[in-house]
Amino acid sequence: HPLRLPAAAPPSSPQSLLAKCAPLMVAAAAAAVMTPGAALAAEGALPAPALDALVAWLEAVEAAGPAGGALFCATVALAELVPLLPTTPLALAAGLLFGAPKGAALVLAGNLLAASGAFVIARGVGARFAARVVSAEGGGDGAASVNPLAARFAAVTAAVEAGTPAQQFAAVFALRATPVVPFSASNYVLGLSPIPFAIYLPATAAGGAVWAGVYASIGAASRALLARGTALDVLVADLIAQAGALADDAAAGLAVAGGAVALGWLAVR
């Protein structure tokens, strides 16, 4: 799909803005209700061998000294390009190893590198691969009527195709800030859409900064325990459990917000 900017549109009234935004919020609420914690559960839970491998890698990053930050950022970027690979533990470990501000910055930088790479892949020779990624991470069935994540993706794609630049930015931001949508899948979904890269990347940065900061802060809260000698594998496992509980709470809040927007939408029609 070639890059293109949408034609200028006249200013929208509050009612028309609500009408445009409501389907996005309703789709997000459906994903939150019908797949409670699904994305975070998939990205958070790690079998014992994977947890051991992660801990060994984190120890290597810690031992790398000043180069550890760049190594960690590259790891996040590569991991986010791989479909269905759990990456939430990396975001948590960023805060644990580097503290909240630096950890969040490293995670966000890695996410933006991955988002840029997936965008290029989806726009080029990897379009067919990107379509398979979307199908796999959306549950294997692309029908929006039966797949809440597919419905979410369809709503965002529709907003991108028909919206103004501001509406496109809002749609991408909302997608990135939704905790039940896999980040890697949304990269490929947006790459397959006609959204301009100049809107895609800033909106991704704004939405991605929310959860990068949250997870890095959760990880940073355990830095004192790490300094006192608590085993890294114990801390990582505990952080993953905390993140899963937070994701469930966020999904519930999103469902409530989506329901409220839907009611408001019906009231003004």
Short mmCIF file of C-alpha atoms in Angstrom, two decimals:
data_model
loop_
_atom_site.label_atom_id
_atom_site.label_comp_id
_atom_site.label_asym_id
_atom_site.label_seq_id
_atom_site.Cartn_x
_atom_site.Cartn_y
_atom_site.Cartn_z
CA HIS A 1 0.00 0.00 0.00
CA PRO A 2 1.50 3.38 -0.92
CA LEU A 3 1.85 6.06 1.70
CA ARG A 4 -0.78 8.77 1.38
CA LEU A 5 -2.23 11.57 3.43
CA PRO A 6 -6.01 11.81 3.67
CA ALA A 7 -7.83 14.74 2.12
CA ALA A 8 -8.60 17.63 4.43
CA ALA A 9 -11.94 17.35 6.21
CA PRO A 10 -14.13 20.08 7.74
CA PRO A 11 -14.11 20.48 11.53
CA SER A 12 -16.15 17.84 13.32
CA SER A 13 -18.82 18.50 15.89
CA PRO A 14 -18.60 16.79 19.30
CA GLN A 15 -21.40 14.46 18.23
CA SER A 16 -19.61 13.41 15.03
CA LEU A 17 -16.34 12.93 16.90
CA LEU A 18 -18.12 10.71 19.40
CA ALA A 19 -19.70 8.77 16.56
CA LYS A 20 -16.26 8.19 15.01
CA CYS A 21 -14.55 7.26 18.26
CA ALA A 22 -17.31 5.07 19.68
CA PRO A 23 -16.67 2.05 17.43
CA LEU A 24 -13.01 2.10 18.46
CA MET A 25 -13.85 2.15 22.14
CA VAL A 26 -16.54 -0.51 21.77
CA ALA A 27 -14.12 -2.77 19.90
CA ALA A 28 -11.52 -2.22 22.61
CA ALA A 29 -14.09 -3.04 25.28
CA ALA A 30 -15.07 -6.21 23.44
CA ALA A 31 -11.44 -7.30 23.30
CA ALA A 32 -11.03 -6.57 27.01
CA VAL A 33 -14.17 -8.47 28.00
CA MET A 34 -13.90 -11.41 25.62
CA THR A 35 -10.15 -11.91 26.07
CA PRO A 36 -9.56 -10.89 29.70
CA GLY A 37 -5.85 -10.54 30.14
CA ALA A 38 -5.30 -12.72 27.07
CA ALA A 39 -2.56 -10.66 25.54
CA LEU A 40 -0.80 -10.02 28.83
CA ALA A 41 -1.25 -13.61 29.92
CA ALA A 42 0.28 -14.77 26.66
CA GLU A 43 3.09 -12.22 26.89
CA GLY A 44 3.64 -12.57 30.60
CA ALA A 45 3.51 -16.24 31.56
CA LEU A 46 6.79 -18.04 30.93
CA PRO A 47 7.55 -21.74 31.26
CA ALA A 48 10.48 -22.60 33.52
CA PRO A 49 13.03 -23.14 30.69
CA ALA A 50 12.14 -19.80 29.12
CA LEU A 51 12.37 -18.05 32.48
CA ASP A 52 15.80 -19.59 33.05
CA ALA A 53 16.95 -18.42 29.63
CA LEU A 54 15.64 -14.92 30.28
CA VAL A 55 17.39 -14.70 33.63
CA ALA A 56 20.67 -15.91 32.09
CA TRP A 57 20.38 -13.25 29.40
CA LEU A 58 19.59 -10.53 31.92
CA GLU A 59 22.66 -11.52 33.92
CA ALA A 60 24.73 -11.20 30.74
CA VAL A 61 23.25 -7.76 30.08
CA GLU A 62 24.00 -6.70 33.65
CA ALA A 63 27.58 -7.91 33.29
CA ALA A 64 28.05 -5.97 30.02
CA GLY A 65 28.50 -2.73 31.91
CA PRO A 66 27.93 0.50 29.94
CA ALA A 67 27.09 -1.49 26.80
CA GLY A 68 24.28 -3.26 28.63
CA GLY A 69 21.70 -0.60 27.80
CA ALA A 70 22.30 -0.79 24.04
CA LEU A 71 22.31 -4.57 24.20
CA PHE A 72 19.03 -4.58 26.09
CA CYS A 73 17.40 -2.14 23.66
CA ALA A 74 18.43 -4.31 20.69
CA THR A 75 17.01 -7.36 22.45
CA VAL A 76 13.64 -5.66 22.92
CA ALA A 77 13.57 -4.59 19.27
CA LEU A 78 14.32 -8.09 17.98
CA ALA A 79 11.87 -9.72 20.39
CA GLU A 80 9.01 -7.43 19.34
CA LEU A 81 9.53 -8.42 15.71
CA VAL A 82 8.92 -12.10 16.52
CA PRO A 83 5.21 -13.05 16.55
CA LEU A 84 3.84 -14.38 19.86
CA LEU A 85 7.16 -14.06 21.68
CA PRO A 86 6.57 -12.97 25.30
CA THR A 87 8.05 -9.49 25.77
CA THR A 88 6.36 -8.18 28.92
CA PRO A 89 9.08 -9.77 31.11
CA LEU A 90 11.67 -7.71 29.26
CA ALA A 91 9.80 -4.49 30.02
CA LEU A 92 9.63 -5.46 33.69
CA ALA A 93 13.31 -6.41 33.76
CA ALA A 94 14.24 -3.03 32.27
CA GLY A 95 13.13 -1.26 35.42
CA LEU A 96 14.73 -3.91 37.59
CA LEU A 97 18.14 -3.56 35.94
CA PHE A 98 18.23 0.11 34.94
CA GLY A 99 15.64 1.91 37.09
CA ALA A 100 12.33 3.38 35.97
CA PRO A 101 13.41 6.35 33.77
CA LYS A 102 16.25 4.65 31.89
CA GLY A 103 14.42 1.33 31.75
CA ALA A 104 11.30 2.91 30.26
CA ALA A 105 13.41 4.81 27.71
CA LEU A 106 15.22 1.63 26.63
CA VAL A 107 11.96 -0.31 26.26
CA LEU A 108 10.33 2.50 24.31
CA ALA A 109 13.36 2.84 22.03
CA GLY A 110 13.33 -0.89 21.37
CA ASN A 111 9.59 -0.83 20.70
CA LEU A 112 9.97 2.02 18.21
CA LEU A 113 12.75 0.19 16.38
CA ALA A 114 10.55 -2.90 16.15
CA ALA A 115 7.53 -0.84 15.07
CA SER A 116 9.58 0.77 12.31
CA GLY A 117 10.94 -2.58 11.15
CA ALA A 118 7.51 -4.23 11.09
CA PHE A 119 6.09 -1.24 9.21
CA VAL A 120 8.75 -1.59 6.51
CA ILE A 121 8.20 -5.35 6.32
CA ALA A 122 4.43 -4.97 5.96
CA ARG A 123 4.78 -2.31 3.28
CA GLY A 124 7.32 -4.32 1.28
CA VAL A 125 8.05 -7.90 0.40
CA GLY A 126 6.81 -9.14 3.78
CA ALA A 127 3.16 -8.16 3.30
CA ARG A 128 2.02 -11.79 3.09
CA PHE A 129 4.05 -12.65 6.20
CA ALA A 130 2.52 -9.67 8.02
CA ALA A 131 -0.99 -10.87 7.16
CA ARG A 132 -0.19 -14.28 8.65
CA VAL A 133 1.17 -12.62 11.81
CA VAL A 134 -2.06 -10.65 12.22
CA SER A 135 -4.12 -13.82 11.81
CA ALA A 136 -1.98 -15.79 14.28
CA GLU A 137 -1.89 -13.14 17.02
CA GLY A 138 -5.56 -12.33 16.54
CA GLY A 139 -6.49 -15.89 17.34
CA GLY A 140 -6.23 -17.55 13.96
CA ASP A 141 -9.61 -16.40 12.64
CA GLY A 142 -9.75 -13.09 10.82
CA ALA A 143 -13.53 -12.72 11.08
CA ALA A 144 -14.28 -9.67 13.20
CA SER A 145 -17.66 -11.11 14.18
CA VAL A 146 -16.03 -13.94 16.13
CA ASN A 147 -12.60 -12.56 16.97
CA PRO A 148 -12.54 -9.52 19.30
CA LEU A 149 -8.96 -8.64 18.41
CA ALA A 150 -9.82 -8.82 14.71
CA ALA A 151 -12.72 -6.48 15.45
CA ARG A 152 -10.34 -4.07 17.18
CA PHE A 153 -7.94 -4.18 14.26
CA ALA A 154 -10.78 -3.67 11.77
CA ALA A 155 -12.03 -0.61 13.69
CA VAL A 156 -8.57 0.96 13.74
CA THR A 157 -8.01 0.24 10.05
CA ALA A 158 -11.36 1.85 9.21
CA ALA A 159 -10.44 4.93 11.26
CA VAL A 160 -7.09 5.16 9.50
CA GLU A 161 -8.62 4.89 6.04
CA ALA A 162 -11.44 7.41 6.62
CA GLY A 163 -10.11 9.71 9.34
CA THR A 164 -8.30 12.99 9.44
CA PRO A 165 -4.64 13.00 10.58
CA ALA A 166 -5.79 13.82 14.14
CA GLN A 167 -8.26 10.93 14.12
CA GLN A 168 -5.59 8.60 12.73
CA PHE A 169 -3.23 9.62 15.52
CA ALA A 170 -5.96 9.04 18.13
CA ALA A 171 -6.78 5.60 16.70
CA VAL A 172 -3.16 4.46 16.78
CA PHE A 173 -2.62 5.92 20.26
CA ALA A 174 -5.71 4.09 21.57
CA LEU A 175 -4.52 0.83 20.02
CA ARG A 176 -1.06 1.15 21.60
CA ALA A 177 -2.48 2.07 25.00
CA THR A 178 -4.84 -0.93 25.05
CA PRO A 179 -3.29 -3.65 27.24
CA VAL A 180 -5.10 -6.59 25.58
CA VAL A 181 -3.72 -5.97 22.07
CA PRO A 182 -0.38 -7.67 21.24
CA PHE A 183 2.16 -5.02 20.29
CA SER A 184 3.83 -7.03 17.52
CA ALA A 185 0.50 -7.79 15.83
CA SER A 186 -0.57 -4.15 15.91
CA ASN A 187 2.72 -3.19 14.22
CA TYR A 188 1.89 -5.39 11.24
CA VAL A 189 -1.79 -4.38 11.21
CA LEU A 190 -0.86 -0.73 10.94
CA GLY A 191 1.83 -1.47 8.39
CA LEU A 192 -0.80 -3.09 6.19
CA SER A 193 -3.05 -0.04 6.54
CA PRO A 194 -2.53 3.19 4.56
CA ILE A 195 -1.47 5.24 7.59
CA PRO A 196 1.49 7.58 6.92
CA PHE A 197 4.67 6.76 8.82
CA ALA A 198 4.82 10.39 10.02
CA ILE A 199 1.64 9.74 12.04
CA TYR A 200 2.26 6.08 12.85
CA LEU A 201 5.56 6.51 14.68
CA PRO A 202 4.70 9.50 16.95
CA ALA A 203 1.35 7.92 17.90
CA THR A 204 3.15 4.66 18.65
CA ALA A 205 5.64 6.51 20.82
CA ALA A 206 2.89 8.32 22.74
CA GLY A 207 0.82 5.20 23.35
CA GLY A 208 3.78 2.91 23.97
CA ALA A 209 5.27 5.27 26.54
CA VAL A 210 2.30 4.58 28.82
CA TRP A 211 3.00 0.88 29.35
CA ALA A 212 6.76 1.20 29.04
CA GLY A 213 6.65 3.56 32.01
CA VAL A 214 4.23 1.39 33.98
CA TYR A 215 6.20 -1.83 33.57
CA ALA A 216 9.58 -0.20 34.15
CA SER A 217 8.23 1.38 37.33
CA ILE A 218 6.96 -1.99 38.56
CA GLY A 219 10.37 -3.49 37.90
CA ALA A 220 12.21 -0.60 39.52
CA ALA A 221 10.27 -1.12 42.75
CA SER A 222 12.20 -4.39 43.24
CA ARG A 223 15.69 -2.95 42.62
CA ALA A 224 16.34 -2.73 46.36
CA LEU A 225 15.60 -6.44 46.72
CA LEU A 226 18.00 -7.22 43.89
CA ALA A 227 20.69 -5.11 45.55
CA ARG A 228 20.17 -7.05 48.78
CA GLY A 229 20.86 -10.33 47.01
CA THR A 230 17.39 -11.67 46.17
CA ALA A 231 17.67 -14.12 43.28
CA LEU A 232 16.92 -12.59 39.89
CA ASP A 233 14.67 -15.46 38.83
CA VAL A 234 12.52 -15.02 41.95
CA LEU A 235 12.15 -11.31 41.33
CA VAL A 236 11.28 -11.73 37.62
CA ALA A 237 8.63 -14.37 38.37
CA ASP A 238 7.06 -12.10 41.00
CA LEU A 239 7.09 -9.12 38.64
CA ILE A 240 5.34 -11.12 35.92
CA ALA A 241 2.57 -12.03 38.39
CA GLN A 242 2.16 -8.37 39.36
CA ALA A 243 1.98 -7.31 35.71
CA GLY A 244 -0.71 -9.89 34.99
CA ALA A 245 -2.87 -8.59 37.82
CA LEU A 246 -2.38 -5.01 36.62
CA ALA A 247 -3.36 -5.99 33.08
CA ASP A 248 -6.58 -7.59 34.32
CA ASP A 249 -7.47 -4.38 36.20
CA ALA A 250 -6.66 -2.26 33.15
CA ALA A 251 -8.76 -4.48 30.90
CA ALA A 252 -11.70 -4.19 33.28
CA GLY A 253 -11.36 -0.40 33.30
CA LEU A 254 -11.20 -0.34 29.52
CA ALA A 255 -14.37 -2.41 29.29
CA VAL A 256 -16.19 0.05 31.57
CA ALA A 257 -14.93 3.04 29.57
CA GLY A 258 -15.96 1.41 26.31
CA GLY A 259 -19.42 0.73 27.66
CA ALA A 260 -19.79 4.34 28.79
CA VAL A 261 -18.77 5.63 25.37
CA ALA A 262 -21.22 3.25 23.70
CA LEU A 263 -24.05 4.54 25.89
CA GLY A 264 -23.09 8.14 25.10
CA TRP A 265 -23.02 7.31 21.41
CA LEU A 266 -26.53 5.86 21.56
CA ALA A 267 -27.75 8.89 23.52
CA VAL A 268 -26.67 11.40 20.87
CA ARG A 269 -27.90 9.45 17.86
#
